Short mmCIF file of C-alpha atoms in Angstrom, two decimals:
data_model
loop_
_atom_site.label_atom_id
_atom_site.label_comp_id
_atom_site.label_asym_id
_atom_site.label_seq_id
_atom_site.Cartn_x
_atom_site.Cartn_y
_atom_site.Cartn_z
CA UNK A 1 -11.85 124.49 223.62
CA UNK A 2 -8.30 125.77 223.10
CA UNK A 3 -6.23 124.43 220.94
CA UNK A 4 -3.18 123.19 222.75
CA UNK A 5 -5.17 121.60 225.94
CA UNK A 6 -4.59 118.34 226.58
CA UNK A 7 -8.18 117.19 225.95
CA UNK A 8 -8.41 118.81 222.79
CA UNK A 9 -4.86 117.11 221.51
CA UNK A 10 -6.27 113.28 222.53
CA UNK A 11 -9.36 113.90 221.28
CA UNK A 12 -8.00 115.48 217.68
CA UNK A 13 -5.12 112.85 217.70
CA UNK A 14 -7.45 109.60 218.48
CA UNK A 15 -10.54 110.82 216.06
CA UNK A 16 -8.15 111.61 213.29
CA UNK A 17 -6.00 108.06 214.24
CA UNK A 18 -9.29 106.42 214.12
CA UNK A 19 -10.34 108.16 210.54
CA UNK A 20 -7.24 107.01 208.82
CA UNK A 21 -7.30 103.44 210.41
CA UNK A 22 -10.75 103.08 209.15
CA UNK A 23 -10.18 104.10 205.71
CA UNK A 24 -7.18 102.07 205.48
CA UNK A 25 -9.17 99.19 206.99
CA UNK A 26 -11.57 99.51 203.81
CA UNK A 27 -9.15 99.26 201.36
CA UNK A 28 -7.44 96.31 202.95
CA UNK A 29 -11.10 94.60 202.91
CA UNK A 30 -11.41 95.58 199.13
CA UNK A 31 -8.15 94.34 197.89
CA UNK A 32 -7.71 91.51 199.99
CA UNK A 33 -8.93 88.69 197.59
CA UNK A 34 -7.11 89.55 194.93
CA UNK A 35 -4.00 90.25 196.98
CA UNK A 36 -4.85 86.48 198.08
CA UNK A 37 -4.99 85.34 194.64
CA UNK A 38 -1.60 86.87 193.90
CA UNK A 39 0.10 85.51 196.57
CA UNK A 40 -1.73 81.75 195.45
CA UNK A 41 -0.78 82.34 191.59
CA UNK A 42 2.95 83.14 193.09
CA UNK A 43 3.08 79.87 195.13
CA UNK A 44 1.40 77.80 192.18
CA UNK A 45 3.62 79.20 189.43
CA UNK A 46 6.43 78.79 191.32
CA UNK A 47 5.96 74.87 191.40
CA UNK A 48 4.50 74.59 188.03
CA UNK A 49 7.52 76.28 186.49
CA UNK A 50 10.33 74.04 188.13
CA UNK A 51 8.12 71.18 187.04
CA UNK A 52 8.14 72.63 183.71
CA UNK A 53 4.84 72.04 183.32
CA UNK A 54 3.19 75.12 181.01
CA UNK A 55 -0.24 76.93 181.38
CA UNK A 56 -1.27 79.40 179.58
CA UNK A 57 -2.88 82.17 181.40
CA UNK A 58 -3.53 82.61 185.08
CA UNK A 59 -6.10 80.96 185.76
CA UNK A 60 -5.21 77.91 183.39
CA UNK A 61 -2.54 77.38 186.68
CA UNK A 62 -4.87 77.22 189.62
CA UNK A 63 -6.66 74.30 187.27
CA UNK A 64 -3.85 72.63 186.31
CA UNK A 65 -2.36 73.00 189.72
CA UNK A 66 -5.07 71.21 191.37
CA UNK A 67 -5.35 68.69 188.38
CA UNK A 68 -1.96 66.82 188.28
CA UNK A 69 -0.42 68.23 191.62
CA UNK A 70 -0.77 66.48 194.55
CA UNK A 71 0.98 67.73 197.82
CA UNK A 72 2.07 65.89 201.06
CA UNK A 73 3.79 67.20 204.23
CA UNK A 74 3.56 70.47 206.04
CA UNK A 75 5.87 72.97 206.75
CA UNK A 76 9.35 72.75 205.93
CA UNK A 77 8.51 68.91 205.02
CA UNK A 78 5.92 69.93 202.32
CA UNK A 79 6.59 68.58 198.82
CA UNK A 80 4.51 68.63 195.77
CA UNK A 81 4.67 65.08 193.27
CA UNK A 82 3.19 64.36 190.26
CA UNK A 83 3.44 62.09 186.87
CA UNK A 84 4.81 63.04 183.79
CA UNK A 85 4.90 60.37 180.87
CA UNK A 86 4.71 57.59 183.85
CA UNK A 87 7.51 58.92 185.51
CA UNK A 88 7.32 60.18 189.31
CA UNK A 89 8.36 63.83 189.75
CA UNK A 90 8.43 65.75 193.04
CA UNK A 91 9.38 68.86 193.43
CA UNK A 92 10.11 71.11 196.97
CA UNK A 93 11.05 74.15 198.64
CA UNK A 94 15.04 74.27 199.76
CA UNK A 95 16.87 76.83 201.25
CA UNK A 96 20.38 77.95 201.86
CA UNK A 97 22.92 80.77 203.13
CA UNK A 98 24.02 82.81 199.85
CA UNK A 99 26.47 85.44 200.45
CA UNK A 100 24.33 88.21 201.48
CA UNK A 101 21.08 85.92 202.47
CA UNK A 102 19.05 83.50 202.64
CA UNK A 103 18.70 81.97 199.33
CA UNK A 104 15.08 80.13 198.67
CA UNK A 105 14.26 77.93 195.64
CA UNK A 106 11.79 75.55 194.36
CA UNK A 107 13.77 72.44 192.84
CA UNK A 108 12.40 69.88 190.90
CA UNK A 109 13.55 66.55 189.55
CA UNK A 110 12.36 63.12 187.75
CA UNK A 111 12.98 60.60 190.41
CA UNK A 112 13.48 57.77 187.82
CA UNK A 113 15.63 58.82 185.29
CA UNK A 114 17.77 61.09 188.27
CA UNK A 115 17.08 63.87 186.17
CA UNK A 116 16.97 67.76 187.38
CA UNK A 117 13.02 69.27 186.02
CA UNK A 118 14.09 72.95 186.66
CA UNK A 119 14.27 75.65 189.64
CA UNK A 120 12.52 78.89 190.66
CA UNK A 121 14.27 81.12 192.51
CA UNK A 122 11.70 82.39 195.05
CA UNK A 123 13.66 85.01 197.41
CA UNK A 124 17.30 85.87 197.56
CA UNK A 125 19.27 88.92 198.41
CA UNK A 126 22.49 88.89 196.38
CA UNK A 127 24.26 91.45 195.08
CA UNK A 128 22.01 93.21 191.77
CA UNK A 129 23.72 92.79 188.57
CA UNK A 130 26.34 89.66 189.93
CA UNK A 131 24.75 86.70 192.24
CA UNK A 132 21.32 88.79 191.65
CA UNK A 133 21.42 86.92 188.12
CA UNK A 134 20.67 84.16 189.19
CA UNK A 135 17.15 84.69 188.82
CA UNK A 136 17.89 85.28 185.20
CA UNK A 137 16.73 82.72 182.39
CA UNK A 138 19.57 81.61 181.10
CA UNK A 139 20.81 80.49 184.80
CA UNK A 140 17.94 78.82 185.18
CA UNK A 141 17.68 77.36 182.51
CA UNK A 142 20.81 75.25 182.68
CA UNK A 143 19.22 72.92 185.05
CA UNK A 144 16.41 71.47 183.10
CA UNK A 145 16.78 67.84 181.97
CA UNK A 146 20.41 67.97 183.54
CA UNK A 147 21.52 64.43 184.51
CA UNK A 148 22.18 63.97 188.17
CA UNK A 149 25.86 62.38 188.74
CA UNK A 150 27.39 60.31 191.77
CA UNK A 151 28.38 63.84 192.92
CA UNK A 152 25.62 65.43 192.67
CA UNK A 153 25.51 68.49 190.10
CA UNK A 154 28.55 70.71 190.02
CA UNK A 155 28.53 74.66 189.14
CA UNK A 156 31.84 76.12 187.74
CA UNK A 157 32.70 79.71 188.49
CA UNK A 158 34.31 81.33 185.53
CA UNK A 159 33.47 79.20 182.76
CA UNK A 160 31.13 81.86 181.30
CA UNK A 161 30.88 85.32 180.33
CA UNK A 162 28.83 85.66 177.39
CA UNK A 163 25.65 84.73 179.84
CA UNK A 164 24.46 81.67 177.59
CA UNK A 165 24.82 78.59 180.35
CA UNK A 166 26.36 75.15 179.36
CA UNK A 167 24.04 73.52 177.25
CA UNK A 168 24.90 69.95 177.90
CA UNK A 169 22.69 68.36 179.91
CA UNK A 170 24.52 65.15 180.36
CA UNK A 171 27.50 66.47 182.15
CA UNK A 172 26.24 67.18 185.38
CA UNK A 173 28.04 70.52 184.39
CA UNK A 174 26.44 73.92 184.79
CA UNK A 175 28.13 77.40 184.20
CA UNK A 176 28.47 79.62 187.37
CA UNK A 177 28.33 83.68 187.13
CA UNK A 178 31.40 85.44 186.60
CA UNK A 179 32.16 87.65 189.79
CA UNK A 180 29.83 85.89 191.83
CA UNK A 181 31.10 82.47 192.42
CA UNK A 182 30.24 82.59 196.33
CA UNK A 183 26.75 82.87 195.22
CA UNK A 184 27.70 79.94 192.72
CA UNK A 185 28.97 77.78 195.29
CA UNK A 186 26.06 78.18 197.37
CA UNK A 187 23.77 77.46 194.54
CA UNK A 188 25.51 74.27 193.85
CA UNK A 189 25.25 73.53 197.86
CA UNK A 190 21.52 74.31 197.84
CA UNK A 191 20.57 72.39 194.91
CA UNK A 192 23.00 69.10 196.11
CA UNK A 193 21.32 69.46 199.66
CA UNK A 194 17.72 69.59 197.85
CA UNK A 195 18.08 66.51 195.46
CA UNK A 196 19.32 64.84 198.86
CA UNK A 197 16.35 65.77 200.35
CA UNK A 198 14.26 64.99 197.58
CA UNK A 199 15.57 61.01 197.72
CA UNK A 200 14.59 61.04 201.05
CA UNK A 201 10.78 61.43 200.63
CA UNK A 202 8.84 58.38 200.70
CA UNK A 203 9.02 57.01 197.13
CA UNK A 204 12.01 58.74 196.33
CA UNK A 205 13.81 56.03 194.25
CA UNK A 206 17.35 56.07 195.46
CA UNK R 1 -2.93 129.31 185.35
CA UNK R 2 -2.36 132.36 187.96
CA UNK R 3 1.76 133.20 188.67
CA UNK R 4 1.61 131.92 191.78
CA UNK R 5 0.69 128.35 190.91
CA UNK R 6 3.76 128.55 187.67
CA UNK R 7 6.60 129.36 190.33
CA UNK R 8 5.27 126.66 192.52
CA UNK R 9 5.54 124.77 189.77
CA UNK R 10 8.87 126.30 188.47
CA UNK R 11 10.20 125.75 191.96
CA UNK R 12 9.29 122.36 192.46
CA UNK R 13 10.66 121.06 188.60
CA UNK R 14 14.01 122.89 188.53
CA UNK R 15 14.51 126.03 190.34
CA UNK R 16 14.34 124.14 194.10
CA UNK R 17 14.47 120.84 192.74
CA UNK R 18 14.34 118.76 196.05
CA UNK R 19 17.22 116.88 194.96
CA UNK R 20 19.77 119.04 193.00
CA UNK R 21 18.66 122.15 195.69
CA UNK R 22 16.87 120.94 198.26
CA UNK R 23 18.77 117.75 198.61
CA UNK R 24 16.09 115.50 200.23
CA UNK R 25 15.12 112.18 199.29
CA UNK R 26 18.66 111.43 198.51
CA UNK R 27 18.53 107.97 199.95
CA UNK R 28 15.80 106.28 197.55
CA UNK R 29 18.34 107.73 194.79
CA UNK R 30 20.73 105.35 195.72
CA UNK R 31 18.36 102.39 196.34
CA UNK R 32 16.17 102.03 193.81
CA UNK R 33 17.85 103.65 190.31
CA UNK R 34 19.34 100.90 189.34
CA UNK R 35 16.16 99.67 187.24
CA UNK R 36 14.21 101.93 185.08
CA UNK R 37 11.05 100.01 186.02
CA UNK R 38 11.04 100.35 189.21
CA UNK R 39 12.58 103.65 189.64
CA UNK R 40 9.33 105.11 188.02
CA UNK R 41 6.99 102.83 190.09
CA UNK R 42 8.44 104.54 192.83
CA UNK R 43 8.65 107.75 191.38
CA UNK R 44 4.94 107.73 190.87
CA UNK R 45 4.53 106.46 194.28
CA UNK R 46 6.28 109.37 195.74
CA UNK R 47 4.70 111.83 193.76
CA UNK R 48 1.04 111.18 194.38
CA UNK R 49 1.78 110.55 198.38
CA UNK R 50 3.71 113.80 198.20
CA UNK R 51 0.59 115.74 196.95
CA UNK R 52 -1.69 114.34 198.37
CA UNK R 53 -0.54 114.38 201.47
CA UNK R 54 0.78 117.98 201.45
CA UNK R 55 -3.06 119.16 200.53
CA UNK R 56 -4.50 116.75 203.36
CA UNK R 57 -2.06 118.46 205.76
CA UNK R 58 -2.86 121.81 204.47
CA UNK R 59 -6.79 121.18 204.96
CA UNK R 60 -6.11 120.15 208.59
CA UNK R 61 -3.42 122.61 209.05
CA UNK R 62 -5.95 125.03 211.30
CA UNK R 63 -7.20 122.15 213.17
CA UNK R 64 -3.73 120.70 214.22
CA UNK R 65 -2.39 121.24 217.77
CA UNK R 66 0.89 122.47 217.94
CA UNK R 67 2.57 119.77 219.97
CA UNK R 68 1.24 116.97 218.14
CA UNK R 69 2.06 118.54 214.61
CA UNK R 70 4.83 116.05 213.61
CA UNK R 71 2.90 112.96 214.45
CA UNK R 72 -0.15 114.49 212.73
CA UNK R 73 2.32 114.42 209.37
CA UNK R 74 3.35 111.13 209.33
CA UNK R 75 0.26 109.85 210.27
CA UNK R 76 -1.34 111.27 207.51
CA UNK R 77 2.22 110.36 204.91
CA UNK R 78 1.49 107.20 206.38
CA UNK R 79 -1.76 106.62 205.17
CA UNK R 80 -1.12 107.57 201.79
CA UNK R 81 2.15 105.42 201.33
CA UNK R 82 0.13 102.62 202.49
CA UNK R 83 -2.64 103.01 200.49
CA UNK R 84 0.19 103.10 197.19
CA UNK R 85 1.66 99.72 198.95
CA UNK R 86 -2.46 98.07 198.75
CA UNK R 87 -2.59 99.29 195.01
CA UNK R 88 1.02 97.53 193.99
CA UNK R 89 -0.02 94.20 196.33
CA UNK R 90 -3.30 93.74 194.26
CA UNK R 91 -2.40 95.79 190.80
CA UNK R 92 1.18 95.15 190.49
CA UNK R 93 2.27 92.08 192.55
CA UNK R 94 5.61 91.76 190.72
CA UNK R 95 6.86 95.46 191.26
CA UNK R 96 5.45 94.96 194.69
CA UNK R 97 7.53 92.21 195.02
CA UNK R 98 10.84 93.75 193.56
CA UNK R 99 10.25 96.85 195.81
CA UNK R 100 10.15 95.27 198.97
CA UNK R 101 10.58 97.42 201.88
CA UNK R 102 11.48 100.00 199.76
CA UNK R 103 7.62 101.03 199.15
CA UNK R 104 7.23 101.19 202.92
CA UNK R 105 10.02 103.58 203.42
CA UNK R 106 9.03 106.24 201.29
CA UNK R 107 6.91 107.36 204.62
CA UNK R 108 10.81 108.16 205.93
CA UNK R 109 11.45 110.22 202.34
CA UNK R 110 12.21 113.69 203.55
CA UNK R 111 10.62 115.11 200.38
CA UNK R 112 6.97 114.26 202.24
CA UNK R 113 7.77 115.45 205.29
CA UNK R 114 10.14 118.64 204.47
CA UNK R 115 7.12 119.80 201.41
CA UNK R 116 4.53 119.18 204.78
CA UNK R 117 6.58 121.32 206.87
CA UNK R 118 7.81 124.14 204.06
CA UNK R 119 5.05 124.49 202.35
CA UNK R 120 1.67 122.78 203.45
CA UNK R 121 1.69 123.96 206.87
CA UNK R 122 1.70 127.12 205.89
CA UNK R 123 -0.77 127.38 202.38
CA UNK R 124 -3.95 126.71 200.48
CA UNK R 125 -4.63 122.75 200.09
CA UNK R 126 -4.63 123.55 195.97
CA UNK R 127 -1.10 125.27 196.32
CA UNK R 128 -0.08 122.52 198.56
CA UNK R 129 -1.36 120.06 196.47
CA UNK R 130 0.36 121.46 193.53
CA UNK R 131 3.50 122.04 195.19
CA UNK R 132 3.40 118.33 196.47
CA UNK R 133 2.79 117.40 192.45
CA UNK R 134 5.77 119.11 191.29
CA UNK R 135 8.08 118.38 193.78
CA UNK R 136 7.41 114.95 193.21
CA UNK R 137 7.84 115.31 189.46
CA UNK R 138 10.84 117.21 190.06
CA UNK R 139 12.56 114.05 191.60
CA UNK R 140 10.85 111.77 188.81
CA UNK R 141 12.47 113.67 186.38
CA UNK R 142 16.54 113.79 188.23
CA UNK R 143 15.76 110.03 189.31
CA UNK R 144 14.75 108.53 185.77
CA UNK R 145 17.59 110.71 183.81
CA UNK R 146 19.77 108.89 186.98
CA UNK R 147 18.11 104.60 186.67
CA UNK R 148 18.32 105.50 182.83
CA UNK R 149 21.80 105.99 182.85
CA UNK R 150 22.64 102.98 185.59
CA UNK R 151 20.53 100.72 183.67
CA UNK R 152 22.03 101.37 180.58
CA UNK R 153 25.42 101.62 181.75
CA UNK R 154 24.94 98.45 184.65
CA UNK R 155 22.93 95.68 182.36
CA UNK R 156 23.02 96.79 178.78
CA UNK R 157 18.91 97.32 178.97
CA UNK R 158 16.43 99.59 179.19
CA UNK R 159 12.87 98.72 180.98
CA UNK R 160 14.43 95.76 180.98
CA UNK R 161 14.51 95.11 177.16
CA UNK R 162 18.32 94.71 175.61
CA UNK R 163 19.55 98.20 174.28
CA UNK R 164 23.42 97.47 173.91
CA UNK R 165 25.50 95.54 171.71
CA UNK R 166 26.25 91.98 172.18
CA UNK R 167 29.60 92.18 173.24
CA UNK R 168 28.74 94.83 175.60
CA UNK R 169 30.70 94.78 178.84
CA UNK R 170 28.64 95.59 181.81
CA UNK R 171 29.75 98.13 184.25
CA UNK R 172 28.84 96.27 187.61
CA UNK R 173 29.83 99.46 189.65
CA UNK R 174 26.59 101.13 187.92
CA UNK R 175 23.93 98.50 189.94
CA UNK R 176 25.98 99.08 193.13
CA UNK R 177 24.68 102.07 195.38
CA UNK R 178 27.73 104.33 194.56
CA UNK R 179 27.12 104.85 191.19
CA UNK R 180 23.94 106.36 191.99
CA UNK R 181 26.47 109.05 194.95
CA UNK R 182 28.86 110.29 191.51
CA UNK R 183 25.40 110.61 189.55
CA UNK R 184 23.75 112.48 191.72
CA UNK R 185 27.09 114.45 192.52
CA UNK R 186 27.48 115.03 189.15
CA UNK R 187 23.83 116.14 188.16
CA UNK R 188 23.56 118.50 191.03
CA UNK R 189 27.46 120.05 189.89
CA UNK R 190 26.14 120.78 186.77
CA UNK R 191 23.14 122.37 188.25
CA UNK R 192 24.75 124.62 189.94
CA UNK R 193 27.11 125.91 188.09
CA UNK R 194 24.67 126.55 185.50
CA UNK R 195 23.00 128.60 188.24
CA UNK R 196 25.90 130.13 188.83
CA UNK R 197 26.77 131.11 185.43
CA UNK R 198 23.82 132.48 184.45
CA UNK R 199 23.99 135.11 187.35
CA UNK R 200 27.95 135.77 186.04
CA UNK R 201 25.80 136.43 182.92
CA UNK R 202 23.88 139.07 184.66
CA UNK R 203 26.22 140.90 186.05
CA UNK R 204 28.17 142.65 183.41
CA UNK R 205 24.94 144.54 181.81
CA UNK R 206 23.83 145.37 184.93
CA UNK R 207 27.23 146.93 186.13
CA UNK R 208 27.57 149.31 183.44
CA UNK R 209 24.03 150.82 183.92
CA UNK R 210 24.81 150.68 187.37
CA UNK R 211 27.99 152.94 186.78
CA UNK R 212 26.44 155.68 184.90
#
């Protein structure tokens, strides 16, 4: 058969499509459960974290996890509560526009004492280096135990440079990035819209 | 070693370094050096698609149609740049996750598909193979000089571990993409002219035995 006729080119082109898919199929099938497990530990963590609730390897999470978490709603309505000391925590997804993207964050908070437990920041698209930091520790940080005011929290551009975070947690107060405070603002938005949303679940204590 | 596999190799590492000569793969440059970590993770990616690939291509080189030669490349870049994204979803699910879409798109680097074309299409799969390996580790080597200077210069860290002082200003402009165009610019300057001086170096002994 020659090698430019137009049998010979479908037939080469599907047998060597077909090798490749199938090969590529196998690996998929080999790696898929732990790929699974990944994506579980990433979604687990993620809660556990803004909870502030600590594990100590991998699979200590998936136990604890199913232990003390118990989760209501589905979809965007989903929400995970639990009870630390006697107090009712709940924690949920929220998301908001950042400046380049869709910012999305796991927020948790004590219902009864109005108190922040922490955030994950699960996807955003800022800019590297400026509103990229907010995945950093220190940013994070800032919000656990922070008191909850009348307004809401509030996070100031400019107060910072050193990268340390206000360390009051009674002031309602958190330090912004410096040259990012659009990403700042819309942090502040995101976490005010989730703590409203949060008080809106049933048994969230006004 | 034989000669022929130490230019390959000679080529590949310096002498037609894909990025300071060949100038492919120009694009991940800019997206991806602005972390030591992950420039390497890609790096390595790359590399082994880039070889292994070229010595698939080259084994199925006499087999290939004509008209469906292209397709027959990126089919086969394709499968190996996938099979790198399986082993960072399961091995490496936070790189995986910093990466993105950037793992993806290194079926659209030009180093693949300009080595497949150059070089595969036309060798032995060991040469190819080869040749893929140090092309790849030819861009390794310009892209981790490049995230080690952005990541330095950008965050104050190396692999992510604090390097600089503490009162250390950060030069933001180094995690932005154009740092990574003056870099490169400047790298591949340098090359050059050191090319170019070292034939000005020639030239004088050989003109005097040339004269007599």
């Amino acid at each position: 058969m020659k090698r430019d006729s137009t049998v010979y080119v479908v037939l080469f082109t599907f047998f060597v499509c077909a090798f490749f898919v199938a090969l590529l199929a196998v690996a998929n099938e080999l790696t898929k459960d732990r790929v699974e497990a990944n994506r579980r530990f990433a979604a687990q963590s993620a809660v556990l974290d803004a909870l502030g609730i600590g594990y100590a390897a991998r699979t200590d999470a998936e136990t604890i996890y199913a232990e003390r978490l118990s989760v209501s709603g589905e979809g965007s309505d989903r929400y995970y509560s639990t009870a630390i000391d006697g107090e009712r925590h709940l924690a949920a997804l929220v998301s908001g526009p950042g400046l380049w993207g869709t910012i999305e964050i796991m927020l948790a908070m004590d219902m009864d004492s109005s108190r922040l437990d922490g955030i994950q920041v699960l996807s955003q698209n800022e800019t590297p280096g400026l509103g990229g930091r907010i995945d950093e520790q220190w940013f994070k940080r800032q919000f656990r135990g922070e008191l909850i005011g009348p307004e809401g929290i509030s996070i100031t551009s400019g107060a910072e440079a050193a990268g340390t975070g206000d360390a009051d947690p009674e002031n309602s107060r958190l330090d912004g990035i410096t040259g990012a405070s659009r990403t700042s603002q819309a942090m502040e938005a995101i976490v005010n819209s989730g703590i409203a949303k949060l008080r809106k679940l049933p048994g969230g204590v006004q | 070693m034989s000669g022929k596999y130490s230019t390959i190799i000679r080529d590949g590492l310096w002498s037609n370094n894909p990025i300071l000569f060949q100038v492919l793969g120009i694009c991940s440059t800019l997206a991806v050096t602005n972390s030591l970590r992950n420039t390497f993770i890609m790096t390595m990616g790359v590399t082994f698609s880039t070889a292994f690939a070229s010595w698939n291509l080259s084994l199925m080189k006499d087999f290939i149609p004509r008209k469906v030669r292209m397709i027959m490349q990126v089919l086969v870049i394709s499968f190996y740049v996938i099979i790198v994204d399986i082993i960072l979803r399961a091995y490496l699910p936070e790189a995986s996750k910093q990466l993105g879409p950037y793992v993806g798109l290194i079926i659209t680097n030009c180093i693949l598909m300009g080595r497949a074309e150059a070089f595969a299409a036309a060798n032995k799969p060991v040469a190819s193979f080869i040749d893929g390996l140090a092309n790849g580790l030819g861009y390794t080597a310009i892209l981790v000089g490049i995230a080690v200077v952005r990541e330095l210069l950008g965050f104050g860290t190396l692999l992510g571990l604090r390097v600089a002082p503490a009162n250390f200003v950060p030069m933001t402009i180094m995690i932005m993409p154009p740092s990574a165009f003056f870099l490169v610019a400047l790298v591949a300057w340098w090359a050059k002219s050191l090319g170019i001086r070292k034939a000005a170096w020639k030239q004088p002994r050989q003109a005097p035995s040339a004269a007599r």
